[in-house]
CSV table of C-alpha atoms in Angstrom, one decimal:
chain,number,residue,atom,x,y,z
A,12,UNK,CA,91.8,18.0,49.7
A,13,UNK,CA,88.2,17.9,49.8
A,14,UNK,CA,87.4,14.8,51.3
A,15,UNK,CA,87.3,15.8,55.0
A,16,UNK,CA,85.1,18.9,54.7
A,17,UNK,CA,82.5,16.8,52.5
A,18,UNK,CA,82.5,14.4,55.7
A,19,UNK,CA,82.4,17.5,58.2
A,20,UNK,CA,79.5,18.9,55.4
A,21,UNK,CA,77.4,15.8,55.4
A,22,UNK,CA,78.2,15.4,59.3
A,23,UNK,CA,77.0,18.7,60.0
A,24,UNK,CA,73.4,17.4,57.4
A,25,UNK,CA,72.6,14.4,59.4
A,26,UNK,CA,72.9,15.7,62.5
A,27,UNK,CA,70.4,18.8,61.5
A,28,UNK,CA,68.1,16.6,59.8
A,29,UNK,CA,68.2,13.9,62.7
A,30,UNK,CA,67.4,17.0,64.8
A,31,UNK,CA,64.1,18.1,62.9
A,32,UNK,CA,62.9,14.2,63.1
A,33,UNK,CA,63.4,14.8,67.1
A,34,UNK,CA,61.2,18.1,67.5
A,35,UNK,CA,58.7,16.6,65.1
A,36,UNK,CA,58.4,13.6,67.4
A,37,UNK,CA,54.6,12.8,67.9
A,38,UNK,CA,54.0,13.7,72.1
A,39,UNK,CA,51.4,12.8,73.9
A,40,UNK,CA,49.6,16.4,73.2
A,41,UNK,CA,49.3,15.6,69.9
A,42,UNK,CA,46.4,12.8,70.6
A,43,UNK,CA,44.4,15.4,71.6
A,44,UNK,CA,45.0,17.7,68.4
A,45,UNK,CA,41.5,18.7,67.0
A,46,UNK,CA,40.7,16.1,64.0
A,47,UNK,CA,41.3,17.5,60.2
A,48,UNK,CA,39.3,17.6,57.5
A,49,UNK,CA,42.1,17.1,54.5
A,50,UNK,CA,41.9,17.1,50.6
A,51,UNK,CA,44.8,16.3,48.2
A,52,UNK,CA,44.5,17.5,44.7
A,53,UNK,CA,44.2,20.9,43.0
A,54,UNK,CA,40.6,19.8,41.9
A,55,UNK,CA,39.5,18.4,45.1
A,56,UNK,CA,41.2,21.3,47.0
A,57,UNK,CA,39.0,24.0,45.1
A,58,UNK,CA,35.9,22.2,45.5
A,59,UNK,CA,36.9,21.4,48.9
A,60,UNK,CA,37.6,25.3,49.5
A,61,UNK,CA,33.7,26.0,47.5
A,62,UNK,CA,32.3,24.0,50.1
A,63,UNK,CA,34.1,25.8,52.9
A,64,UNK,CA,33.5,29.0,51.8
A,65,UNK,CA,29.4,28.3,51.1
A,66,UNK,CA,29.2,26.7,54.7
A,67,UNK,CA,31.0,29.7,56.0
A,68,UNK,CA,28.6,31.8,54.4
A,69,UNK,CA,25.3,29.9,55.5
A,70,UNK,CA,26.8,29.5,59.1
A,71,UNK,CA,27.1,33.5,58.7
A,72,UNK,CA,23.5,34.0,57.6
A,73,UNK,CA,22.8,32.4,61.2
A,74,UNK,CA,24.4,34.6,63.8
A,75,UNK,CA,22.5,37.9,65.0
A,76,UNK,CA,23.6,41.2,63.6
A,77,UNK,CA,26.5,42.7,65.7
A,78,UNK,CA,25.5,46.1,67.5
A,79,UNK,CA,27.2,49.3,66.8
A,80,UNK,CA,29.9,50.4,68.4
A,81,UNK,CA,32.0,53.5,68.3
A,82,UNK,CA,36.0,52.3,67.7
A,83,UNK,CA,37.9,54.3,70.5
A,84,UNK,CA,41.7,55.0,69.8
A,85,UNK,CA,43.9,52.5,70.9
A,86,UNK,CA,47.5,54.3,72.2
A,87,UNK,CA,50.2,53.4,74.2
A,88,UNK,CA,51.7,56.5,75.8
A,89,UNK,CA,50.3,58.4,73.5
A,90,UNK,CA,50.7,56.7,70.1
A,91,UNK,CA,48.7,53.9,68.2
A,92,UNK,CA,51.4,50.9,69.2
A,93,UNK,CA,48.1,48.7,70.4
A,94,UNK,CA,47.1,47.9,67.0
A,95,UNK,CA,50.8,47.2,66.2
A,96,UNK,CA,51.2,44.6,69.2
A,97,UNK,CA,47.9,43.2,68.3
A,98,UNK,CA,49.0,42.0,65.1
A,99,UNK,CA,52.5,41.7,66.1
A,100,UNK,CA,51.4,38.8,68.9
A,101,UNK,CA,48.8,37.0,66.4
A,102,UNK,CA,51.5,36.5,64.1
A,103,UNK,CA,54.7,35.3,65.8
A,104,UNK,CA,55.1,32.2,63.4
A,105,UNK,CA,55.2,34.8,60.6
A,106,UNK,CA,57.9,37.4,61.7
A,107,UNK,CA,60.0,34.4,63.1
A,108,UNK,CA,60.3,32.5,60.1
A,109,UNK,CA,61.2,36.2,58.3
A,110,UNK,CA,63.4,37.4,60.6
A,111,UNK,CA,64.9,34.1,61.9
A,112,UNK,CA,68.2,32.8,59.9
A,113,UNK,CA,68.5,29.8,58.9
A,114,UNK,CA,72.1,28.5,60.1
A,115,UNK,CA,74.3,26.4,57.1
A,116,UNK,CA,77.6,25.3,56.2
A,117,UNK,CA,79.2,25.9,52.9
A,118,UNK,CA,82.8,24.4,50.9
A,119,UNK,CA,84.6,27.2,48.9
A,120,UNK,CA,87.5,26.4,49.7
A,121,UNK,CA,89.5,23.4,52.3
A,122,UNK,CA,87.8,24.5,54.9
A,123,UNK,CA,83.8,25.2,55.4
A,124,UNK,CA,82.4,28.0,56.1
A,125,UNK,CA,79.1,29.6,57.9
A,126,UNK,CA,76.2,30.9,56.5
A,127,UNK,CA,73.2,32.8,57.9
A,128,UNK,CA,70.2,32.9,55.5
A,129,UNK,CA,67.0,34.2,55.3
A,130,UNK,CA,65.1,32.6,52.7
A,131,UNK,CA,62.0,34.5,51.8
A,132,UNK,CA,59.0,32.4,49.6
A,133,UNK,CA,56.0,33.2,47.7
A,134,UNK,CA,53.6,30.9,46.6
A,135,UNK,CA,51.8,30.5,43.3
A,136,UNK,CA,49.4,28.9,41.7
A,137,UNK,CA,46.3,26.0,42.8
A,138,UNK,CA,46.6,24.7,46.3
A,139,UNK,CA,48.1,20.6,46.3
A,140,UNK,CA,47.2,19.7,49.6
A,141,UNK,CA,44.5,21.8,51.9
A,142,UNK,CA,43.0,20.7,55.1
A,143,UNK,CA,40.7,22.9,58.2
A,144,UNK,CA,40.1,21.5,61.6
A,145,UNK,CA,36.9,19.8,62.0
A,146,UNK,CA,34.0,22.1,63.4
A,147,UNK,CA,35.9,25.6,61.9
A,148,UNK,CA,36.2,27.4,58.3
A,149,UNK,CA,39.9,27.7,58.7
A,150,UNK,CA,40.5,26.6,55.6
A,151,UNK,CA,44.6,26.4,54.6
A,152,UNK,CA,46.5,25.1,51.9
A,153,UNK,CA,49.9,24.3,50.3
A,154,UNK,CA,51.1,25.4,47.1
A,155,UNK,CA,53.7,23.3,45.5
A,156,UNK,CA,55.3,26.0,43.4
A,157,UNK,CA,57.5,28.8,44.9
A,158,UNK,CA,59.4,31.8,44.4
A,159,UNK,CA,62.4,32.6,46.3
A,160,UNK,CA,64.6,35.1,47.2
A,161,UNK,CA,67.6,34.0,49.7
A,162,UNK,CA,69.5,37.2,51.2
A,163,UNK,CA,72.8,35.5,53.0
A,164,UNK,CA,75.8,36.1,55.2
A,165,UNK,CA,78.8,33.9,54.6
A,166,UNK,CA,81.3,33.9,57.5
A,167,UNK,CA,85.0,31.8,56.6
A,168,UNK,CA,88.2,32.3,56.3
A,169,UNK,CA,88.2,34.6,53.5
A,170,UNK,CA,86.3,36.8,55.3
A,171,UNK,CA,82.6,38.0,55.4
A,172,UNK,CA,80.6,37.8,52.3
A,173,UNK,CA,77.3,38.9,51.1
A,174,UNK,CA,75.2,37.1,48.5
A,175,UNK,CA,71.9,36.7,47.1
A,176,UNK,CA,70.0,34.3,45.0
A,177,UNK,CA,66.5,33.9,43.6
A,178,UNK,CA,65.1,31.1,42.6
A,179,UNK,CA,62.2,28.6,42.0
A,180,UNK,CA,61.3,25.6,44.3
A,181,UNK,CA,59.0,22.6,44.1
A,182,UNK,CA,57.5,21.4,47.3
A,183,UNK,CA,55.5,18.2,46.8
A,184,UNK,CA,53.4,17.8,50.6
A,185,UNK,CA,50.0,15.4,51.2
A,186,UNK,CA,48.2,15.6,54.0
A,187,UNK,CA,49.5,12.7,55.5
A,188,UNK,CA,53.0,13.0,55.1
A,189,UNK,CA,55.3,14.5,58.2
A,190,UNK,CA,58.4,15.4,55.5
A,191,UNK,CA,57.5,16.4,52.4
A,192,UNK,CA,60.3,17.1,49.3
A,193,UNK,CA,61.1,18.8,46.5
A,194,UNK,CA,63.7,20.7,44.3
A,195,UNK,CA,64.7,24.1,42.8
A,196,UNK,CA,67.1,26.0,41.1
A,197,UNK,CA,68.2,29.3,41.1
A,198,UNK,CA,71.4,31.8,40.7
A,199,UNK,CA,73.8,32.8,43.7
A,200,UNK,CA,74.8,35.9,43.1
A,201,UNK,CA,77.7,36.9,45.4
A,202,UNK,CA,77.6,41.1,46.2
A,203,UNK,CA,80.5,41.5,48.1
A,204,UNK,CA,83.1,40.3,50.2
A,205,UNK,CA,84.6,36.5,50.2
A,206,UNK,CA,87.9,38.5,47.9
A,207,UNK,CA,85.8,37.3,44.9
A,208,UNK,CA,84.2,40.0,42.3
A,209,UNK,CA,81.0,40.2,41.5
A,210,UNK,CA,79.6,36.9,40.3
A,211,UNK,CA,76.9,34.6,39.1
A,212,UNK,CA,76.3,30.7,39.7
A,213,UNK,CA,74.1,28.1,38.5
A,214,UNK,CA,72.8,25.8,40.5
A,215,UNK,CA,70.5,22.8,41.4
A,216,UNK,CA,68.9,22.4,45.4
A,217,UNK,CA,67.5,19.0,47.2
A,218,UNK,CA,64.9,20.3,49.6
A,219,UNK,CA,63.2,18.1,52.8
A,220,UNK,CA,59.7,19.7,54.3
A,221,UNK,CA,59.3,18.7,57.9
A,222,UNK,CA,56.1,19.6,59.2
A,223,UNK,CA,52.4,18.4,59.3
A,224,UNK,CA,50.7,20.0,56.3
A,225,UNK,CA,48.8,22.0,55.6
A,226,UNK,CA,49.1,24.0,59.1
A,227,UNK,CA,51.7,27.1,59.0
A,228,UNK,CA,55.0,26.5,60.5
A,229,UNK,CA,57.8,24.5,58.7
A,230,UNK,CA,61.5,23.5,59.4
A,231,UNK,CA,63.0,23.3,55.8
A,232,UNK,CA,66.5,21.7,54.9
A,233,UNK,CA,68.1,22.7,51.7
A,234,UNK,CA,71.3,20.9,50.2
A,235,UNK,CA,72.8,22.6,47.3
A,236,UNK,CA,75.4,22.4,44.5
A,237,UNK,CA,76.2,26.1,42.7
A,238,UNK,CA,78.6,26.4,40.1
A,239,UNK,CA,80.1,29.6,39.3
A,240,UNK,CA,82.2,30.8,35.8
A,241,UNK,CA,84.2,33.3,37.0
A,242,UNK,CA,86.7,33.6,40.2
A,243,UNK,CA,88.6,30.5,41.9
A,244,UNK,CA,86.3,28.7,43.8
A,245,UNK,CA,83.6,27.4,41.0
A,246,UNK,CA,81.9,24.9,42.9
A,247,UNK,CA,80.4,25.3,45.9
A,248,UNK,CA,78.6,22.7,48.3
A,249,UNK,CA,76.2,24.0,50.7
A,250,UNK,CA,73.5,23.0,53.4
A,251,UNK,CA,71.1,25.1,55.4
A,252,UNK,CA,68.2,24.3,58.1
A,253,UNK,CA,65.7,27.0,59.6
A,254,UNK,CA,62.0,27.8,60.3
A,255,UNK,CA,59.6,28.6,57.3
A,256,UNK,CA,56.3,29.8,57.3
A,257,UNK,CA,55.2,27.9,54.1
């Protein structure tokens, strides 16, 4: 009963990660990328971010003092929206990879079903991988170890559902790799909808990084396997791909 929505499931995989391979495609731009300075390591990534942040200090020490200047209020008709856009426009990558779902397929049942994500992560602990473009103090870095929380829409033929589920992930990414990978694990827990009570799963995920670390700006895709105690459908296959900021 299942066999043809695992092939439609897997299908619907390949062709998402064939398409991440194509937009990460090296163009004729990139040649002219500034050069990085990279370090792989937690130990060589603090020293390397010591050294950063003593050059950016003595590079500091260097510049003239800046003259004072009154701060005028910044409104748009009327109200402080300038500072707003400001911030708004310098971040894009940011409140797109928040705001942005990530688009999936999921089996509950014979026939897939849709999901809409937004998979939220915070990183802990010693940067892995860290890098700056040659002649700045930009210094940025990856951690391997993440917290997640994964707010989701699940459109099928059961209807709509809403679910849940935190989590912990492992991202392993050098420097010099375009895809990194890792793992997780983490609970589903489905809110509402889908004619199924409230409920808990279990699960294990297979993760793929695409990207060129350790700049911002990620497509992640997630394959995972949750098994739930209660209700009729108890095991559940799912994929997802969509932007991330880390």
């Amino acid at each position: 009963m299942y066999a043809r929505p695992v092939r439609r499931l897997i299908k619907a995989s390949l062709l998402s990660l064939i398409a991440s391979f194509a937009l990460l495609r090296p163009s004729s731009a990139s040649a002219a990328e500034p050069q990085q300075d990279v370090a792989d390591g937690s130990d060589n990534c603090r020293a390397f971010q010591e050294k950063n942040e003593r050059e950016l200090k003595a590079w500091e020490a260097t510049q003239p003092p800046e003259k004072f200047q009154a701060q005028r209020p910044q409104t748009v008709l009327d109200a402080p929206w300038s500072p707003f856009f400001s911030w708004f426009g310098g971040n894009l990558d940011l409140v797109a990879a928040t705001f942005i779902p990530h688009f999936g397929a999921q089996l509950r049942g014979p026939t897939p079903a849709t999901t809409l994500s937004w998979p939220w992560s915070f990183s802990f602990g010693p940067y892995y991988a860290c890098s700056r473009k040659v002649g700045t103090y930009g210094f940025v870095g990856h951690k391997v170890h993440q917290l997640m929380l994964e707010p989701a829409v699940v459109l099928g033929d059961l209807g709509i559902g809403i679910t849940t589920r935190p989590g912990y992930r492992f991202l392993y990414h050098p420097t010099d790799w375009v895809v990194g990978f890792g793992g997780g694990v983490g609970s589903t827990l489905e809110i509402a909808g889908n004619r199924e009570p409230f409920r808990a799963s279990v699960g294990p995920e297979i993760v793929l990084h695409f990207g060129h670390c350790c700049e911002r700006s990620y497509f992640t895709l997630a394959l995972r396997y949750d098994y739930f105690v209660a209700g009729r459908e108890n095991h559940i296959l799912g994929a997802s791909l969509g932007y991330t900021y880390f």
